[in-house]
Amino acid sequence: MAFSRKEQETRERILSDRRAVLLAQMQVRFDTAEKEHQIAMLTAEQARTRLLAETERQRVWILALAVVAGGLVFLLTLRWLQRVRRERAHYRNLSRIDGLTGLYNHSGVRVPADEAYARCCDAGLPFSVVVADVDHFKRIND
């Protein structure tokens, strides 16, 4: 009986040792899996950080391009408006002044005549207008 009890104790100790070894192996596998998971999470976070940085760089470039494009549109619009003003002044002048004589035509003489009349009225001075219709003026002018 003593041999049997010793055998039983030895078997229980061997089983206990095997359980301890299996438990240690399982603990190592679990710790390894946890560390691998942490490494995967850190790798994913690092990739996310890189993508965020790249996205920010692209956003800054797009913003800079938008500012430059807006400036160009503004300058082109300003240049176009200046040209329109010059052309309007040129055509307004052409509509008031005779191209051959350089004198005011019928519609062009109205504004300066009205202004002169208003000045004379304000100053209490007399106002006179001389209108001449020259027949065949083209032959004289040519």
JSON list of C-alpha atoms in Angstrom, two decimals:
[
{"chain": "A", "resi": 1, "resn": "MET", "atom": "CA", "xyz": [0.00, 0.00, 0.00]},
{"chain": "A", "resi": 2, "resn": "ALA", "atom": "CA", "xyz": [2.73, 2.38, 0.71]},
{"chain": "A", "resi": 3, "resn": "PHE", "atom": "CA", "xyz": [3.98, 1.84, -2.79]},
{"chain": "A", "resi": 4, "resn": "SER", "atom": "CA", "xyz": [0.61, 2.63, -4.21]},
{"chain": "A", "resi": 5, "resn": "ARG", "atom": "CA", "xyz": [0.27, 5.78, -2.20]},
{"chain": "A", "resi": 6, "resn": "LYS", "atom": "CA", "xyz": [3.70, 6.92, -3.30]},
{"chain": "A", "resi": 7, "resn": "GLU", "atom": "CA", "xyz": [2.80, 6.08, -6.87]},
{"chain": "A", "resi": 8, "resn": "GLN", "atom": "CA", "xyz": [-0.44, 8.03, -6.52]},
{"chain": "A", "resi": 9, "resn": "GLU", "atom": "CA", "xyz": [1.38, 11.05, -5.04]},
{"chain": "A", "resi": 10, "resn": "THR", "atom": "CA", "xyz": [3.96, 10.90, -7.82]},
{"chain": "A", "resi": 11, "resn": "ARG", "atom": "CA", "xyz": [1.24, 10.74, -10.45]},
{"chain": "A", "resi": 12, "resn": "GLU", "atom": "CA", "xyz": [-0.58, 13.71, -8.87]},
{"chain": "A", "resi": 13, "resn": "ARG", "atom": "CA", "xyz": [2.68, 15.66, -8.71]},
{"chain": "A", "resi": 14, "resn": "ILE", "atom": "CA", "xyz": [3.42, 14.84, -12.36]},
{"chain": "A", "resi": 15, "resn": "LEU", "atom": "CA", "xyz": [-0.13, 15.86, -13.33]},
{"chain": "A", "resi": 16, "resn": "SER", "atom": "CA", "xyz": [0.19, 19.02, -11.26]},
{"chain": "A", "resi": 17, "resn": "ASP", "atom": "CA", "xyz": [3.52, 19.81, -12.96]},
{"chain": "A", "resi": 18, "resn": "ARG", "atom": "CA", "xyz": [1.99, 19.13, -16.40]},
{"chain": "A", "resi": 19, "resn": "ARG", "atom": "CA", "xyz": [-0.94, 21.41, -15.53]},
{"chain": "A", "resi": 20, "resn": "ALA", "atom": "CA", "xyz": [1.49, 24.08, -14.41]},
{"chain": "A", "resi": 21, "resn": "VAL", "atom": "CA", "xyz": [3.48, 23.71, -17.64]},
{"chain": "A", "resi": 22, "resn": "LEU", "atom": "CA", "xyz": [0.28, 23.80, -19.75]},
{"chain": "A", "resi": 23, "resn": "LEU", "atom": "CA", "xyz": [-0.95, 26.81, -17.80]},
{"chain": "A", "resi": 24, "resn": "ALA", "atom": "CA", "xyz": [2.42, 28.55, -18.31]},
{"chain": "A", "resi": 25, "resn": "GLN", "atom": "CA", "xyz": [2.31, 27.73, -22.05]},
{"chain": "A", "resi": 26, "resn": "MET", "atom": "CA", "xyz": [-1.24, 29.06, -22.31]},
{"chain": "A", "resi": 27, "resn": "GLN", "atom": "CA", "xyz": [-0.20, 32.19, -20.43]},
{"chain": "A", "resi": 28, "resn": "VAL", "atom": "CA", "xyz": [2.73, 32.69, -22.84]},
{"chain": "A", "resi": 29, "resn": "ARG", "atom": "CA", "xyz": [0.43, 32.18, -25.86]},
{"chain": "A", "resi": 30, "resn": "PHE", "atom": "CA", "xyz": [-2.09, 34.62, -24.43]},
{"chain": "A", "resi": 31, "resn": "ASP", "atom": "CA", "xyz": [0.61, 37.20, -23.65]},
{"chain": "A", "resi": 32, "resn": "THR", "atom": "CA", "xyz": [2.10, 36.73, -27.13]},
{"chain": "A", "resi": 33, "resn": "ALA", "atom": "CA", "xyz": [-1.29, 37.16, -28.79]},
{"chain": "A", "resi": 34, "resn": "GLU", "atom": "CA", "xyz": [-1.96, 40.26, -26.68]},
{"chain": "A", "resi": 35, "resn": "LYS", "atom": "CA", "xyz": [1.42, 41.77, -27.61]},
{"chain": "A", "resi": 36, "resn": "GLU", "atom": "CA", "xyz": [0.82, 40.98, -31.29]},
{"chain": "A", "resi": 37, "resn": "HIS", "atom": "CA", "xyz": [-2.57, 42.65, -31.04]},
{"chain": "A", "resi": 38, "resn": "GLN", "atom": "CA", "xyz": [-0.97, 45.71, -29.41]},
{"chain": "A", "resi": 39, "resn": "ILE", "atom": "CA", "xyz": [1.67, 45.81, -32.18]},
{"chain": "A", "resi": 40, "resn": "ALA", "atom": "CA", "xyz": [-1.08, 45.59, -34.82]},
{"chain": "A", "resi": 41, "resn": "MET", "atom": "CA", "xyz": [-2.98, 48.41, -33.10]},
{"chain": "A", "resi": 42, "resn": "LEU", "atom": "CA", "xyz": [0.15, 50.59, -32.91]},
{"chain": "A", "resi": 43, "resn": "THR", "atom": "CA", "xyz": [0.91, 49.86, -36.58]},
{"chain": "A", "resi": 44, "resn": "ALA", "atom": "CA", "xyz": [-2.65, 50.84, -37.54]},
{"chain": "A", "resi": 45, "resn": "GLU", "atom": "CA", "xyz": [-2.42, 54.01, -35.43]},
{"chain": "A", "resi": 46, "resn": "GLN", "atom": "CA", "xyz": [0.89, 54.88, -37.07]},
{"chain": "A", "resi": 47, "resn": "ALA", "atom": "CA", "xyz": [-0.65, 54.40, -40.54]},
{"chain": "A", "resi": 48, "resn": "ARG", "atom": "CA", "xyz": [-3.63, 56.54, -39.49]},
{"chain": "A", "resi": 49, "resn": "THR", "atom": "CA", "xyz": [-1.29, 59.29, -38.26]},
{"chain": "A", "resi": 50, "resn": "ARG", "atom": "CA", "xyz": [0.62, 59.22, -41.56]},
{"chain": "A", "resi": 51, "resn": "LEU", "atom": "CA", "xyz": [-2.65, 59.45, -43.51]},
{"chain": "A", "resi": 52, "resn": "LEU", "atom": "CA", "xyz": [-3.83, 62.36, -41.38]},
{"chain": "A", "resi": 53, "resn": "ALA", "atom": "CA", "xyz": [-0.54, 64.19, -41.96]},
{"chain": "A", "resi": 54, "resn": "GLU", "atom": "CA", "xyz": [-0.76, 63.56, -45.72]},
{"chain": "A", "resi": 55, "resn": "THR", "atom": "CA", "xyz": [-4.38, 64.72, -45.74]},
{"chain": "A", "resi": 56, "resn": "GLU", "atom": "CA", "xyz": [-3.39, 67.92, -43.94]},
{"chain": "A", "resi": 57, "resn": "ARG", "atom": "CA", "xyz": [-0.59, 68.58, -46.45]},
{"chain": "A", "resi": 58, "resn": "GLN", "atom": "CA", "xyz": [-3.02, 68.08, -49.33]},
{"chain": "A", "resi": 59, "resn": "ARG", "atom": "CA", "xyz": [-5.57, 70.37, -47.66]},
{"chain": "A", "resi": 60, "resn": "VAL", "atom": "CA", "xyz": [-2.94, 73.10, -47.31]},
{"chain": "A", "resi": 61, "resn": "TRP", "atom": "CA", "xyz": [-1.95, 72.71, -50.99]},
{"chain": "A", "resi": 62, "resn": "ILE", "atom": "CA", "xyz": [-5.57, 72.85, -52.13]},
{"chain": "A", "resi": 63, "resn": "LEU", "atom": "CA", "xyz": [-6.17, 75.92, -49.99]},
{"chain": "A", "resi": 64, "resn": "ALA", "atom": "CA", "xyz": [-3.07, 77.60, -51.43]},
{"chain": "A", "resi": 65, "resn": "LEU", "atom": "CA", "xyz": [-4.17, 76.76, -54.98]},
{"chain": "A", "resi": 66, "resn": "ALA", "atom": "CA", "xyz": [-7.64, 78.11, -54.27]},
{"chain": "A", "resi": 67, "resn": "VAL", "atom": "CA", "xyz": [-6.17, 81.37, -52.95]},
{"chain": "A", "resi": 68, "resn": "VAL", "atom": "CA", "xyz": [-3.90, 81.71, -56.00]},
{"chain": "A", "resi": 69, "resn": "ALA", "atom": "CA", "xyz": [-6.77, 80.90, -58.37]},
{"chain": "A", "resi": 70, "resn": "GLY", "atom": "CA", "xyz": [-9.02, 83.39, -56.58]},
{"chain": "A", "resi": 71, "resn": "GLY", "atom": "CA", "xyz": [-6.31, 86.04, -56.85]},
{"chain": "A", "resi": 72, "resn": "LEU", "atom": "CA", "xyz": [-5.91, 85.38, -60.55]},
{"chain": "A", "resi": 73, "resn": "VAL", "atom": "CA", "xyz": [-9.65, 85.58, -61.11]},
{"chain": "A", "resi": 74, "resn": "PHE", "atom": "CA", "xyz": [-9.73, 88.85, -59.15]},
{"chain": "A", "resi": 75, "resn": "LEU", "atom": "CA", "xyz": [-6.85, 90.33, -61.17]},
{"chain": "A", "resi": 76, "resn": "LEU", "atom": "CA", "xyz": [-8.34, 89.22, -64.48]},
{"chain": "A", "resi": 77, "resn": "THR", "atom": "CA", "xyz": [-11.72, 90.66, -63.50]},
{"chain": "A", "resi": 78, "resn": "LEU", "atom": "CA", "xyz": [-10.09, 93.92, -62.47]},
{"chain": "A", "resi": 79, "resn": "ARG", "atom": "CA", "xyz": [-8.19, 94.09, -65.76]},
{"chain": "A", "resi": 80, "resn": "TRP", "atom": "CA", "xyz": [-11.39, 93.34, -67.70]},
{"chain": "A", "resi": 81, "resn": "LEU", "atom": "CA", "xyz": [-13.28, 96.08, -65.82]},
{"chain": "A", "resi": 82, "resn": "GLN", "atom": "CA", "xyz": [-10.54, 98.61, -66.60]},
{"chain": "A", "resi": 83, "resn": "ARG", "atom": "CA", "xyz": [-10.76, 97.70, -70.28]},
{"chain": "A", "resi": 84, "resn": "VAL", "atom": "CA", "xyz": [-14.56, 98.00, -70.22]},
{"chain": "A", "resi": 85, "resn": "ARG", "atom": "CA", "xyz": [-14.30, 101.46, -68.61]},
{"chain": "A", "resi": 86, "resn": "ARG", "atom": "CA", "xyz": [-11.79, 102.63, -71.23]},
{"chain": "A", "resi": 87, "resn": "GLU", "atom": "CA", "xyz": [-13.93, 101.34, -74.06]},
{"chain": "A", "resi": 88, "resn": "ARG", "atom": "CA", "xyz": [-17.08, 102.90, -72.61]},
{"chain": "A", "resi": 89, "resn": "ALA", "atom": "CA", "xyz": [-15.32, 106.27, -72.29]},
{"chain": "A", "resi": 90, "resn": "HIS", "atom": "CA", "xyz": [-14.00, 105.93, -75.84]},
{"chain": "A", "resi": 91, "resn": "TYR", "atom": "CA", "xyz": [-17.43, 105.09, -77.28]},
{"chain": "A", "resi": 92, "resn": "ARG", "atom": "CA", "xyz": [-19.12, 107.78, -75.20]},
{"chain": "A", "resi": 93, "resn": "ASN", "atom": "CA", "xyz": [-16.61, 110.27, -76.61]},
{"chain": "A", "resi": 94, "resn": "LEU", "atom": "CA", "xyz": [-17.23, 108.98, -80.15]},
{"chain": "A", "resi": 95, "resn": "SER", "atom": "CA", "xyz": [-20.97, 109.44, -79.69]},
{"chain": "A", "resi": 96, "resn": "ARG", "atom": "CA", "xyz": [-20.58, 113.11, -78.64]},
{"chain": "A", "resi": 97, "resn": "ILE", "atom": "CA", "xyz": [-17.82, 114.37, -80.94]},
{"chain": "A", "resi": 98, "resn": "ASP", "atom": "CA", "xyz": [-17.76, 114.47, -84.72]},
{"chain": "A", "resi": 99, "resn": "GLY", "atom": "CA", "xyz": [-14.89, 112.36, -86.02]},
{"chain": "A", "resi": 100, "resn": "LEU", "atom": "CA", "xyz": [-14.00, 114.68, -88.92]},
{"chain": "A", "resi": 101, "resn": "THR", "atom": "CA", "xyz": [-14.17, 118.11, -87.28]},
{"chain": "A", "resi": 102, "resn": "GLY", "atom": "CA", "xyz": [-13.53, 117.24, -83.66]},
{"chain": "A", "resi": 103, "resn": "LEU", "atom": "CA", "xyz": [-16.51, 119.43, -82.70]},
{"chain": "A", "resi": 104, "resn": "TYR", "atom": "CA", "xyz": [-19.45, 118.41, -80.56]},
{"chain": "A", "resi": 105, "resn": "ASN", "atom": "CA", "xyz": [-22.27, 116.84, -82.56]},
{"chain": "A", "resi": 106, "resn": "HIS", "atom": "CA", "xyz": [-25.97, 117.45, -81.84]},
{"chain": "A", "resi": 107, "resn": "SER", "atom": "CA", "xyz": [-26.18, 115.10, -78.83]},
{"chain": "A", "resi": 108, "resn": "GLY", "atom": "CA", "xyz": [-22.72, 116.08, -77.55]},
{"chain": "A", "resi": 109, "resn": "VAL", "atom": "CA", "xyz": [-23.40, 119.82, -77.42]},
{"chain": "A", "resi": 110, "resn": "ARG", "atom": "CA", "xyz": [-26.41, 119.46, -75.10]},
{"chain": "A", "resi": 111, "resn": "VAL", "atom": "CA", "xyz": [-24.51, 118.71, -71.87]},
{"chain": "A", "resi": 112, "resn": "PRO", "atom": "CA", "xyz": [-21.91, 121.54, -72.14]},
{"chain": "A", "resi": 113, "resn": "ALA", "atom": "CA", "xyz": [-24.63, 123.95, -73.33]},
{"chain": "A", "resi": 114, "resn": "ASP", "atom": "CA", "xyz": [-26.87, 123.07, -70.36]},
{"chain": "A", "resi": 115, "resn": "GLU", "atom": "CA", "xyz": [-23.94, 123.51, -67.97]},
{"chain": "A", "resi": 116, "resn": "ALA", "atom": "CA", "xyz": [-23.02, 126.90, -69.50]},
{"chain": "A", "resi": 117, "resn": "TYR", "atom": "CA", "xyz": [-26.66, 128.00, -69.34]},
{"chain": "A", "resi": 118, "resn": "ALA", "atom": "CA", "xyz": [-26.89, 127.00, -65.64]},
{"chain": "A", "resi": 119, "resn": "ARG", "atom": "CA", "xyz": [-23.68, 128.95, -64.85]},
{"chain": "A", "resi": 120, "resn": "CYS", "atom": "CA", "xyz": [-24.99, 132.05, -66.61]},
{"chain": "A", "resi": 121, "resn": "CYS", "atom": "CA", "xyz": [-28.33, 131.82, -64.80]},
{"chain": "A", "resi": 122, "resn": "ASP", "atom": "CA", "xyz": [-26.57, 131.47, -61.43]},
{"chain": "A", "resi": 123, "resn": "ALA", "atom": "CA", "xyz": [-24.35, 134.45, -62.16]},
{"chain": "A", "resi": 124, "resn": "GLY", "atom": "CA", "xyz": [-27.21, 136.51, -63.63]},
{"chain": "A", "resi": 125, "resn": "LEU", "atom": "CA", "xyz": [-25.44, 136.84, -66.99]},
{"chain": "A", "resi": 126, "resn": "PRO", "atom": "CA", "xyz": [-27.08, 136.69, -70.40]},
{"chain": "A", "resi": 127, "resn": "PHE", "atom": "CA", "xyz": [-26.76, 133.52, -72.45]},
{"chain": "A", "resi": 128, "resn": "SER", "atom": "CA", "xyz": [-26.65, 133.26, -76.25]},
{"chain": "A", "resi": 129, "resn": "VAL", "atom": "CA", "xyz": [-26.41, 130.34, -78.62]},
{"chain": "A", "resi": 130, "resn": "VAL", "atom": "CA", "xyz": [-25.48, 130.55, -82.29]},
{"chain": "A", "resi": 131, "resn": "VAL", "atom": "CA", "xyz": [-26.52, 127.64, -84.47]},
{"chain": "A", "resi": 132, "resn": "ALA", "atom": "CA", "xyz": [-25.29, 127.41, -88.03]},
{"chain": "A", "resi": 133, "resn": "ASP", "atom": "CA", "xyz": [-26.37, 124.99, -90.70]},
{"chain": "A", "resi": 134, "resn": "VAL", "atom": "CA", "xyz": [-23.83, 125.01, -93.47]},
{"chain": "A", "resi": 135, "resn": "ASP", "atom": "CA", "xyz": [-25.10, 123.46, -96.69]},
{"chain": "A", "resi": 136, "resn": "HIS", "atom": "CA", "xyz": [-22.78, 121.16, -98.51]},
{"chain": "A", "resi": 137, "resn": "PHE", "atom": "CA", "xyz": [-20.36, 121.28, -95.58]},
{"chain": "A", "resi": 138, "resn": "LYS", "atom": "CA", "xyz": [-18.76, 118.02, -96.71]},
{"chain": "A", "resi": 139, "resn": "ARG", "atom": "CA", "xyz": [-17.28, 119.70, -99.77]},
{"chain": "A", "resi": 140, "resn": "ILE", "atom": "CA", "xyz": [-15.88, 122.50, -97.60]},
{"chain": "A", "resi": 141, "resn": "ASN", "atom": "CA", "xyz": [-14.50, 120.06, -95.10]},
{"chain": "A", "resi": 142, "resn": "ASP", "atom": "CA", "xyz": [-12.94, 117.83, -97.76]}
]
